[in-house]
Short mmCIF file of C-alpha atoms in Angstrom, two decimals:
data_model
loop_
_atom_site.label_atom_id
_atom_site.label_comp_id
_atom_site.label_asym_id
_atom_site.label_seq_id
_atom_site.Cartn_x
_atom_site.Cartn_y
_atom_site.Cartn_z
CA MET A 1 75.69 187.22 90.08
CA PRO A 2 77.07 189.22 87.12
CA LEU A 3 80.60 188.41 86.17
CA LEU A 4 81.72 192.00 86.87
CA SER A 5 80.44 191.79 90.46
CA VAL A 6 82.27 188.53 90.98
CA LEU A 7 85.50 190.04 89.72
CA ILE A 8 85.07 193.11 91.88
CA LEU A 9 84.36 190.95 94.90
CA GLN A 10 87.36 188.77 94.15
CA HIS A 11 89.56 191.85 93.78
CA HIS A 12 88.22 193.24 97.05
CA PHE A 13 88.96 190.06 99.00
CA ARG A 14 92.41 189.78 97.39
CA GLU A 15 93.21 193.32 98.51
CA LYS A 16 92.00 192.47 102.03
CA GLU A 17 94.16 189.33 101.98
CA VAL A 18 97.21 191.26 100.80
CA GLU A 19 96.62 193.95 103.42
CA GLN A 20 96.26 191.28 106.11
CA MET A 21 99.49 189.60 104.98
CA ARG A 22 101.27 192.90 105.07
CA GLU A 23 99.98 193.59 108.54
CA ASP A 24 100.95 190.05 109.68
CA GLN A 25 104.48 190.65 108.45
CA ASP A 26 104.63 194.08 109.96
CA LEU A 27 103.76 192.78 113.41
CA MET A 28 104.50 189.25 114.60
CA VAL A 29 103.82 187.93 118.09
CA LEU A 30 106.68 185.59 118.86
CA GLU A 31 105.86 184.88 122.46
CA GLU A 32 102.39 185.32 123.84
CA GLY A 33 103.68 185.96 127.37
CA VAL A 34 101.94 185.27 130.61
CA SER A 35 99.29 187.06 132.67
CA CYS A 36 100.41 190.08 134.65
CA ASP A 37 100.06 188.10 137.92
CA VAL A 38 103.30 188.05 139.83
CA GLU A 39 104.73 184.87 141.21
CA MET A 40 107.20 184.19 143.99
CA ALA A 41 110.66 184.69 142.54
CA CYS A 42 112.79 182.67 144.82
CA LYS A 43 112.19 178.96 145.13
CA CYS A 44 115.02 178.23 147.45
CA THR A 45 117.05 175.08 147.32
CA LYS A 46 119.23 173.87 150.12
CA GLY A 47 122.33 175.25 148.58
CA PRO A 48 122.82 178.60 147.09
CA ILE A 49 119.81 180.75 146.41
CA LYS A 50 118.06 180.78 143.11
CA VAL A 51 117.66 184.40 142.23
CA ASN A 52 115.09 184.92 139.52
CA MET B 1 97.41 205.05 123.48
CA GLU B 2 100.91 205.52 124.91
CA LEU B 3 104.01 203.40 125.04
CA SER B 4 104.44 201.40 128.21
CA ARG B 5 107.66 202.22 130.11
CA TYR B 6 107.98 198.46 130.89
CA LEU B 7 109.37 197.68 127.47
CA LYS B 8 112.67 196.75 125.99
CA VAL B 9 113.50 197.23 122.33
CA TYR B 10 116.21 195.20 120.66
CA PRO B 11 117.43 195.51 117.10
CA CYS B 12 117.22 192.46 114.90
CA THR B 13 120.78 192.38 113.60
CA ASP B 14 120.04 189.43 111.34
CA LYS B 15 116.94 191.04 109.94
CA PRO B 16 117.59 194.66 108.85
CA GLY B 17 114.58 196.93 109.12
CA ARG B 18 112.99 195.01 111.99
CA ALA B 19 112.98 195.28 115.75
CA MET B 20 112.13 192.96 118.63
CA LEU B 21 110.10 194.15 121.62
CA LEU B 22 109.90 192.57 125.04
CA ALA B 23 106.96 193.81 127.14
CA THR B 24 108.21 192.96 130.60
CA ARG B 25 104.85 192.99 132.47
CA ARG B 26 103.73 189.99 130.43
CA CYS B 27 107.07 188.89 129.01
CA ALA B 28 105.40 188.93 125.59
CA VAL B 29 107.84 189.13 122.64
CA LEU B 30 106.96 190.79 119.36
CA GLU B 31 108.80 191.44 116.11
CA LEU B 32 107.84 194.34 113.98
CA SER B 33 108.96 196.41 111.05
CA GLU B 34 110.80 199.60 111.71
CA SER B 35 108.16 201.53 109.83
CA LEU B 36 105.49 200.21 112.14
CA TRP B 37 107.76 200.90 115.13
CA GLY B 38 108.16 204.47 113.88
CA ARG B 39 104.40 204.87 113.66
CA VAL B 40 104.00 203.43 117.18
CA CYS B 41 106.57 205.82 118.62
CA ASN B 42 105.33 208.90 116.76
CA ASN B 43 101.62 208.35 117.37
CA GLY B 44 101.16 207.49 113.71
CA GLU B 45 98.09 205.72 112.35
CA LEU B 46 97.73 202.13 113.39
CA SER B 47 95.27 199.58 112.09
CA GLU B 48 92.70 198.18 114.45
CA ARG B 49 94.61 194.86 114.62
CA GLU B 50 97.96 196.53 115.27
CA GLN B 51 96.51 198.65 118.08
CA SER B 52 94.68 195.67 119.57
CA VAL B 53 97.73 193.36 119.51
CA LEU B 54 100.15 195.99 120.85
CA ALA B 55 97.70 196.79 123.68
CA ASP B 56 97.02 193.15 124.46
CA LYS B 57 100.68 192.34 124.82
CA GLY B 58 101.42 195.36 127.02
CA VAL B 59 103.36 197.48 124.47
CA LEU B 60 100.69 200.20 124.37
CA VAL B 61 98.70 201.35 127.37
CA ALA B 62 95.87 203.84 127.73
CA ASP B 63 97.84 206.01 130.13
CA ALA B 64 101.55 205.43 130.94
CA ALA B 65 101.41 207.51 134.12
CA ALA B 66 98.40 205.49 135.34
CA GLU B 67 100.31 202.25 134.56
CA ARG B 68 103.20 203.47 136.69
CA LYS B 69 100.78 204.08 139.57
CA GLU B 70 99.21 200.71 138.99
CA MET B 71 102.61 199.07 139.53
CA LEU B 72 102.62 200.38 143.08
CA GLU B 73 99.50 198.28 143.72
CA THR B 74 100.91 195.09 142.17
CA PHE B 75 101.20 193.09 145.38
CA LYS B 76 98.16 194.60 147.03
CA ILE B 77 96.12 193.30 144.10
CA ALA B 78 97.95 189.97 143.97
CA ASN B 79 97.38 189.39 147.69
CA SER B 80 93.71 190.29 147.48
CA ARG B 81 93.19 187.89 144.60
CA LYS B 82 95.27 185.01 145.98
CA ARG B 83 93.16 182.17 147.41
CA SER B 84 96.09 180.01 148.32
CA VAL B 85 98.65 179.80 151.08
CA THR B 86 102.19 178.63 150.46
CA MET B 87 104.31 177.49 153.43
CA LEU B 88 107.93 176.36 153.14
CA VAL B 89 108.06 174.00 156.10
CA THR B 90 111.37 173.03 157.75
CA LEU B 91 110.87 169.56 159.16
CA THR B 92 114.44 169.12 160.42
CA LEU B 93 117.77 170.84 160.23
CA GLU B 94 119.52 167.55 160.13
CA CYS B 95 121.00 166.41 156.80
CA ASN B 96 122.73 163.27 155.54
CA LEU B 97 124.90 165.29 153.17
CA ALA B 98 127.80 167.62 154.16
CA CYS B 99 127.90 170.15 151.33
CA PRO B 100 130.69 172.62 152.01
CA TYR B 101 128.70 175.55 150.69
CA CYS B 102 125.39 174.86 152.47
CA PHE B 103 123.97 178.21 153.57
CA GLU B 104 122.40 176.55 156.59
CA ASP B 105 125.79 175.62 157.93
CA PRO B 106 125.70 178.36 160.60
CA PHE B 107 122.51 176.93 162.13
CA ARG B 108 122.10 173.30 161.06
CA GLY B 109 122.04 170.35 163.44
CA ARG B 110 119.75 167.73 164.97
CA PHE B 111 116.76 169.98 165.34
CA LEU B 112 113.49 168.22 164.51
CA MET B 113 110.04 169.67 164.33
CA SER B 114 108.30 168.73 167.64
CA ASP B 115 104.80 167.23 167.95
CA LYS B 116 103.60 170.53 169.39
CA THR B 117 104.91 172.62 166.48
CA ALA B 118 103.44 170.17 163.93
CA GLU B 119 100.08 170.45 165.69
CA LEU B 120 100.25 174.23 165.57
CA LEU B 121 101.07 174.08 161.84
CA ILE B 122 98.17 171.74 161.09
CA THR B 123 95.80 173.85 163.18
CA GLU B 124 96.83 177.02 161.36
CA LEU B 125 96.52 175.52 157.91
CA THR B 126 93.24 173.88 158.82
CA GLN B 127 91.88 177.26 159.66
CA LYS B 128 92.99 178.55 156.29
CA MET B 129 91.35 175.66 154.48
CA ARG B 130 88.10 176.21 156.36
CA ALA B 131 88.28 179.80 155.17
CA GLY B 132 88.42 178.52 151.56
CA PHE B 133 92.13 178.75 150.91
CA ASP B 134 94.05 176.09 148.98
CA VAL B 135 97.26 175.07 150.76
CA LYS B 136 100.63 174.36 149.19
CA ILE B 137 103.55 173.18 151.26
CA ASP B 138 107.18 172.94 150.19
CA PHE B 139 108.72 170.49 152.65
CA TYR B 140 112.23 171.49 153.45
CA GLY B 141 115.19 170.71 155.73
CA GLY B 142 118.04 169.86 156.49
CA GLU B 143 116.99 166.87 154.47
CA ALA B 144 113.18 166.78 154.67
CA LEU B 145 113.04 162.98 154.10
CA MET B 146 115.07 162.42 157.27
CA ALA B 147 111.80 163.38 158.94
CA LEU B 148 109.63 161.16 156.73
CA PRO B 149 107.14 160.04 159.49
CA ARG B 150 106.52 163.69 160.39
CA LEU B 151 106.05 164.63 156.76
CA LYS B 152 103.52 161.82 156.17
CA ASP B 153 101.60 162.74 159.34
CA ILE B 154 101.29 166.40 158.34
CA ALA B 155 100.49 165.72 154.71
CA GLY B 156 98.03 162.89 155.45
CA ARG B 157 96.03 164.99 157.87
CA LEU B 158 95.99 168.09 155.69
CA GLU B 159 95.03 166.06 152.62
CA GLN B 160 91.97 164.73 154.49
CA THR B 161 91.06 168.25 155.80
CA ALA B 162 91.30 169.60 152.26
CA ARG B 163 88.90 166.97 150.99
CA GLU B 164 86.46 167.70 153.86
CA ASN B 165 86.54 171.42 153.00
CA GLY B 166 86.48 171.19 149.21
CA VAL B 167 89.85 172.92 148.76
CA LYS B 168 93.17 171.74 147.29
CA PHE B 169 96.19 170.52 149.24
CA GLN B 170 99.39 169.72 147.49
CA PHE B 171 103.03 169.52 148.48
CA SER B 172 106.45 169.38 146.97
CA ILE B 173 109.71 168.27 148.62
CA ILE B 174 112.95 170.15 148.38
CA THR B 175 115.25 167.14 148.79
CA ASN B 176 118.71 165.90 148.01
CA ALA B 177 116.90 162.81 146.64
CA THR B 178 119.25 160.32 148.32
CA LEU B 179 116.31 158.85 150.25
CA LEU B 180 113.61 159.37 147.65
CA THR B 181 113.11 155.90 146.24
CA ARG B 182 110.21 155.01 144.02
CA LYS B 183 108.58 153.23 146.94
CA VAL B 184 108.73 156.38 149.11
CA ALA B 185 107.37 158.49 146.25
CA GLU B 186 104.50 156.10 145.67
CA GLU B 187 103.54 156.31 149.33
CA LEU B 188 103.56 160.11 149.18
CA LEU B 189 101.64 160.57 145.93
CA PRO B 190 98.18 159.88 147.46
CA LEU B 191 98.96 162.34 150.22
CA GLY B 192 99.31 165.20 147.75
CA LEU B 193 102.90 165.02 146.48
CA THR B 194 103.01 166.85 143.12
CA SER B 195 106.65 167.55 142.46
CA ILE B 196 110.17 167.44 143.90
CA ARG B 197 113.13 169.71 143.63
CA THR B 198 116.59 168.20 143.77
CA THR B 199 120.21 168.97 142.94
CA LEU B 200 123.05 167.60 140.92
CA ASP B 201 126.19 169.68 140.96
CA GLY B 202 127.59 168.71 137.63
CA PRO B 203 129.30 165.47 136.60
CA PRO B 204 130.09 162.84 139.29
CA ASP B 205 133.59 164.01 140.26
CA ILE B 206 132.40 167.60 140.90
CA HIS B 207 129.08 166.60 142.44
CA ASN B 208 130.66 164.16 144.83
CA LYS B 209 133.07 166.75 146.03
CA GLN B 210 130.42 169.41 146.47
CA ARG B 211 127.60 167.14 147.77
CA PRO B 212 129.14 164.25 149.69
CA PHE B 213 127.36 162.16 152.31
CA VAL B 214 128.30 162.96 155.93
CA SER B 215 130.60 159.94 155.71
CA GLY B 216 132.50 161.57 152.84
CA LYS B 217 131.21 159.09 150.22
CA GLY B 218 129.91 160.62 147.00
CA SER B 219 126.15 160.90 146.49
CA PHE B 220 125.88 161.11 142.71
CA ASP B 221 125.17 157.43 141.93
CA THR B 222 122.51 157.23 144.67
CA ILE B 223 120.69 160.30 143.39
CA LEU B 224 120.95 159.24 139.75
CA ASN B 225 119.50 155.82 140.57
CA ASN B 226 116.60 157.45 142.40
CA ILE B 227 116.00 159.89 139.56
CA LYS B 228 115.82 156.93 137.17
CA GLU B 229 113.25 155.29 139.44
CA LEU B 230 111.18 158.45 139.69
CA SER B 231 111.28 159.23 135.97
CA GLY B 232 107.75 159.45 134.66
CA LEU B 233 106.25 159.11 138.15
CA ILE B 234 106.57 162.64 139.30
CA PRO B 235 107.84 165.95 137.81
CA ILE B 236 111.37 166.75 138.96
CA GLU B 237 112.87 170.23 139.06
CA LEU B 238 116.62 169.95 138.80
CA GLY B 239 119.04 172.48 140.21
CA GLY B 240 122.79 172.62 140.46
CA ASN B 241 125.41 174.86 142.07
CA TYR B 242 128.48 175.89 140.17
CA THR B 243 131.65 177.87 140.76
CA HIS B 244 133.86 179.83 138.44
CA GLU B 245 136.16 176.87 138.27
CA ASN B 246 133.67 174.20 137.34
CA TYR B 247 130.65 175.68 135.49
CA ARG B 248 131.85 174.72 132.05
CA ARG B 249 131.61 171.06 132.94
CA PHE B 250 127.94 171.10 133.96
CA PRO B 251 126.65 170.18 130.45
CA GLU B 252 128.59 166.88 130.87
CA MET B 253 126.08 165.94 133.55
CA LEU B 254 123.16 166.56 131.19
CA ASP B 255 124.78 164.38 128.58
CA LEU B 256 125.36 161.70 131.22
CA LEU B 257 121.69 161.78 132.23
CA ILE B 258 120.63 161.23 128.62
CA GLN B 259 123.23 158.42 128.20
CA GLU B 260 121.84 156.79 131.31
CA GLY B 261 118.33 156.80 129.82
CA VAL B 262 116.95 159.75 131.78
CA SER B 263 115.15 161.84 129.16
CA PRO B 264 114.88 165.63 129.30
CA GLU B 265 111.10 165.18 129.79
CA THR B 266 111.82 163.70 133.24
CA PHE B 267 112.48 167.24 134.44
CA SER B 268 109.92 169.98 134.60
CA ALA B 269 112.76 172.51 134.68
CA VAL B 270 116.54 172.65 134.94
CA GLY B 271 118.47 175.62 136.24
CA PHE B 272 122.05 176.03 137.49
CA PHE B 273 123.10 178.80 139.83
CA PRO B 274 126.36 180.14 141.24
CA VAL B 275 127.37 179.29 144.79
CA PHE B 276 126.60 182.17 147.10
CA PRO B 277 128.01 182.72 150.58
CA LYS B 278 126.36 181.04 153.57
CA ALA B 279 123.61 182.70 155.57
CA ASP B 280 126.13 184.40 157.90
CA GLY B 281 128.11 185.71 154.92
CA SER B 282 131.00 183.20 155.43
CA VAL B 283 132.43 181.20 152.55
CA SER B 284 133.55 177.64 152.42
CA GLY B 285 137.24 177.13 151.69
CA ASP B 286 136.26 174.75 148.91
CA CYS B 287 134.07 177.28 147.13
CA ASN B 288 136.26 180.32 147.02
CA SER B 289 134.55 181.88 144.00
CA THR B 290 131.29 182.60 145.74
CA CYS B 291 129.99 186.12 145.43
CA ALA B 292 127.25 188.28 146.89
CA SER B 293 126.52 189.69 143.50
CA SER B 294 125.25 188.00 140.36
CA ASP B 295 126.33 190.69 137.86
CA GLU B 296 130.00 189.79 137.77
CA PRO B 297 131.11 189.13 134.18
CA TRP B 298 131.89 185.46 134.75
CA MET B 299 128.52 184.82 136.35
CA ILE B 300 126.71 186.49 133.43
CA GLU B 301 128.68 184.42 130.98
CA ALA B 302 128.21 181.22 132.95
CA GLY B 303 124.46 181.71 133.36
CA LEU B 304 123.93 182.32 129.67
CA ILE B 305 126.18 179.50 128.47
CA LEU B 306 124.55 176.99 130.79
CA ARG B 307 120.97 178.06 129.96
CA GLY B 308 121.78 177.65 126.30
CA GLU B 309 123.26 174.18 126.85
CA ILE B 310 120.22 173.14 128.87
CA LEU B 311 117.80 174.19 126.09
CA ARG B 312 120.04 172.83 123.31
CA ARG B 313 119.77 169.37 124.78
CA GLY B 314 115.95 169.54 124.93
CA PHE B 315 115.68 170.21 128.71
CA ASN B 316 113.37 172.95 129.88
CA ALA B 317 114.76 176.15 131.50
CA PRO B 318 112.48 178.55 133.32
CA LYS B 319 111.34 181.54 131.29
CA PRO B 320 111.57 185.02 132.71
CA GLY B 321 108.28 186.19 134.17
CA PRO B 322 106.81 188.73 136.59
CA SER B 323 108.01 187.80 140.07
CA GLY B 324 108.64 189.16 143.53
CA CYS B 325 110.20 188.18 146.86
CA MET B 326 108.19 186.22 149.45
CA VAL B 327 108.27 189.41 151.51
CA GLU B 328 105.58 190.74 149.20
CA PHE B 329 103.16 187.89 149.69
CA ASP B 330 101.02 188.22 152.85
CA ASN B 331 100.04 184.59 153.27
CA ASP B 332 103.35 182.92 152.46
CA PHE B 333 105.98 182.05 155.07
CA VAL B 334 108.98 179.94 155.81
CA VAL B 335 108.24 177.87 158.93
CA GLY B 336 111.33 177.06 161.00
CA HIS B 337 111.52 173.63 162.69
CA ASP B 338 110.59 175.41 165.92
CA GLY B 339 107.51 177.13 164.49
CA LYS B 340 109.16 180.52 164.03
CA LEU B 341 108.05 182.30 160.86
CA PHE B 342 110.41 183.92 158.43
CA LYS B 343 110.25 185.50 154.95
CA CYS B 344 113.31 183.77 153.51
CA THR B 345 115.02 180.47 154.28
CA THR B 346 118.33 182.28 154.66
CA PHE B 347 116.93 184.36 157.50
CA MET B 348 116.11 181.31 159.63
CA GLY B 349 119.19 181.64 161.88
CA ASP B 350 118.54 185.27 162.61
CA ASP B 351 115.90 186.08 165.24
CA ASP B 352 116.02 189.75 164.25
CA LEU B 353 114.30 188.71 161.02
CA CYS B 354 111.77 186.37 162.63
CA VAL B 355 108.32 187.73 161.76
CA GLY B 356 106.16 185.66 164.11
CA GLU B 357 105.41 182.22 165.39
CA LEU B 358 102.83 179.57 164.50
CA GLY B 359 99.78 180.05 166.68
CA SER B 360 100.40 183.71 167.32
CA PHE B 361 100.12 186.89 165.33
CA VAL B 362 102.54 187.94 162.59
CA ALA B 363 104.41 191.11 163.31
CA ASP B 364 104.48 194.02 160.88
CA TYR B 365 107.70 193.32 159.03
CA SER B 366 107.37 196.21 156.55
CA ALA B 367 110.27 198.12 158.11
CA SER B 368 112.59 195.24 159.05
CA HIS B 369 112.33 193.72 155.57
CA ASN B 370 112.08 197.09 153.75
CA ARG B 371 108.87 196.00 152.05
CA ASP B 372 108.49 199.09 149.90
CA VAL B 373 112.15 199.35 148.96
CA TRP B 374 111.36 199.38 145.19
CA LYS B 375 108.71 202.10 145.41
CA ASN B 376 111.03 204.86 144.19
CA ASP B 377 111.30 206.77 140.91
CA GLU B 378 114.31 204.88 139.64
CA CYS B 379 112.63 201.49 140.05
CA LEU B 380 109.18 202.65 138.90
CA ASP B 381 110.70 204.02 135.69
CA CYS B 382 112.82 200.90 135.13
CA ALA B 383 111.69 198.57 132.32
CA TYR B 384 112.84 195.63 134.43
CA LEU B 385 110.65 196.36 137.42
CA PRO B 386 108.09 193.62 136.73
CA LEU B 387 110.88 191.03 136.68
CA CYS B 388 112.69 192.31 139.74
CA PHE B 389 110.72 194.35 142.30
CA GLY B 390 113.86 195.30 144.13
CA GLY B 391 115.77 192.01 143.73
CA CYS B 392 116.93 189.73 146.55
CA ARG B 393 116.91 190.99 150.09
CA PHE B 394 119.36 188.29 151.18
CA LEU B 395 121.93 189.41 148.64
CA ARG B 396 121.53 193.06 149.58
CA ARG B 397 122.04 192.12 153.21
CA LEU B 398 125.18 190.16 152.33
CA ARG B 399 126.60 193.16 150.56
CA THR B 400 125.80 195.91 153.01
CA GLY B 401 124.91 194.10 156.25
CA ALA B 402 121.30 195.33 156.11
CA ILE B 403 118.21 195.35 153.91
CA ASP B 404 118.85 199.01 153.35
CA GLY B 405 118.14 199.30 149.68
CA VAL B 406 117.39 197.44 146.48
CA ASP B 407 119.45 194.60 145.08
CA CYS B 408 119.45 196.35 141.68
CA ARG B 409 119.47 193.86 138.83
CA LYS B 410 119.61 196.37 135.95
CA ALA B 411 123.19 195.53 135.00
CA ILE B 412 122.51 191.80 134.84
CA TYR B 413 119.30 192.25 132.85
CA ASP B 414 121.03 194.65 130.49
CA ALA B 415 123.69 191.99 129.95
CA THR B 416 121.46 188.89 129.73
CA LEU B 417 117.78 189.42 128.96
CA GLU B 418 118.05 189.84 125.22
CA THR B 419 120.11 186.68 124.92
CA ILE B 420 117.66 184.78 127.18
CA VAL B 421 114.72 185.83 125.02
CA ARG B 422 116.59 184.83 121.80
CA GLN B 423 117.54 181.51 123.40
CA ASP B 424 113.89 180.82 124.10
CA LEU B 425 112.94 181.65 120.54
CA GLU B 426 115.80 179.76 118.89
CA LEU B 427 116.52 176.78 121.15
CA ARG B 428 113.33 175.86 123.00
CA ASP B 429 111.45 172.80 121.82
CA ARG B 430 114.03 172.03 119.14
CA ALA B 431 114.71 168.55 120.45
#
């Protein structure tokens, strides 16, 4: 492959990388969360009630 | 795409120019730049990845009005998908402890599940298993282990039926753990025991006052010894009940557990809760700071402080998640020692809230339990709806004498949820 093509390709991938890094910093998932399925809230103990 | 209404936005005070989002339907947490947040709010251009992540986590939805309607169907969908039955089974109302705050005080006594009631329970659950349902029982009391032969009989027979029908049977025990030695646990494991839930009310001096044996002797040492024996054998969920006067001392108990060689990993979860009034609304003279509301300033402070101390020591505390009252789940019931069916353990002494009996049909309890209480504009537009669904019917009844509205939890979530999310991010898994 001609040197110029290699340089262009490298530049292209670096740009993509930089763009990806910017996007990664712009939006970070800190907690994936759970499915939307609801569970029973109140697992009662003998004493006072656990509320959520 | 549109913004979901089930979303909380918190500023990142320590990171200028950034915001934290909590999508409450999934309890996903995201951090993003204010410039991106601006584009999200103003329908600006988003990259494919940004759009996909925000949609996947529940921040963006195709149609916010449709999502609101979808919420109305939450439990209809959950019930249609659920292939399991959960029964909280009261084996006896007798207990070997005499806790002054016990909410069963108004109806406890030497009431044991009879042979006939046990047969009806087994028959009903066998029918469910034959229909392809998994069965989960939470054995309950009084002290469930005071009826150990009955527990073994029910569990043994259901375990065999489950095997014959290719479904799962498992059970947990809600127990004060005074009778749960390693030997007893080892006998119960092959019958389907998967976890226990027990209680330590703080360090020994507080616990022994709040959870004494009937004789008056303290129970802390007995329970601690049993927990040591059970460590590593079975997951233990640990609860504890505090008052305004004593909550600050609960972390001492966690330190004591560690000193005694009981590691945080022994417990699947730890959670402490304020003492609430008894089922009939009365309050023990020893626990005069009980309250029918959990949004009082001291309760908010106590809950957050204790949750932080639990996580800081490497114990697990439950994360917030989508949840609803047992009233919403068609197949799940509390079974009284006499076979009466209820939708909450606290309703057991009140025949007006009995919804049926083993072996007969279940009445339509929609009106008596105000099943659709949260299906109003205020709740449907509330970001906290997926975590709350109208709150606790017992607490509402304590406050007003009837299940005549929601137990709105907005104030408590406004005051606590951001801190809870940050605790999870900063303190969890640090140990």
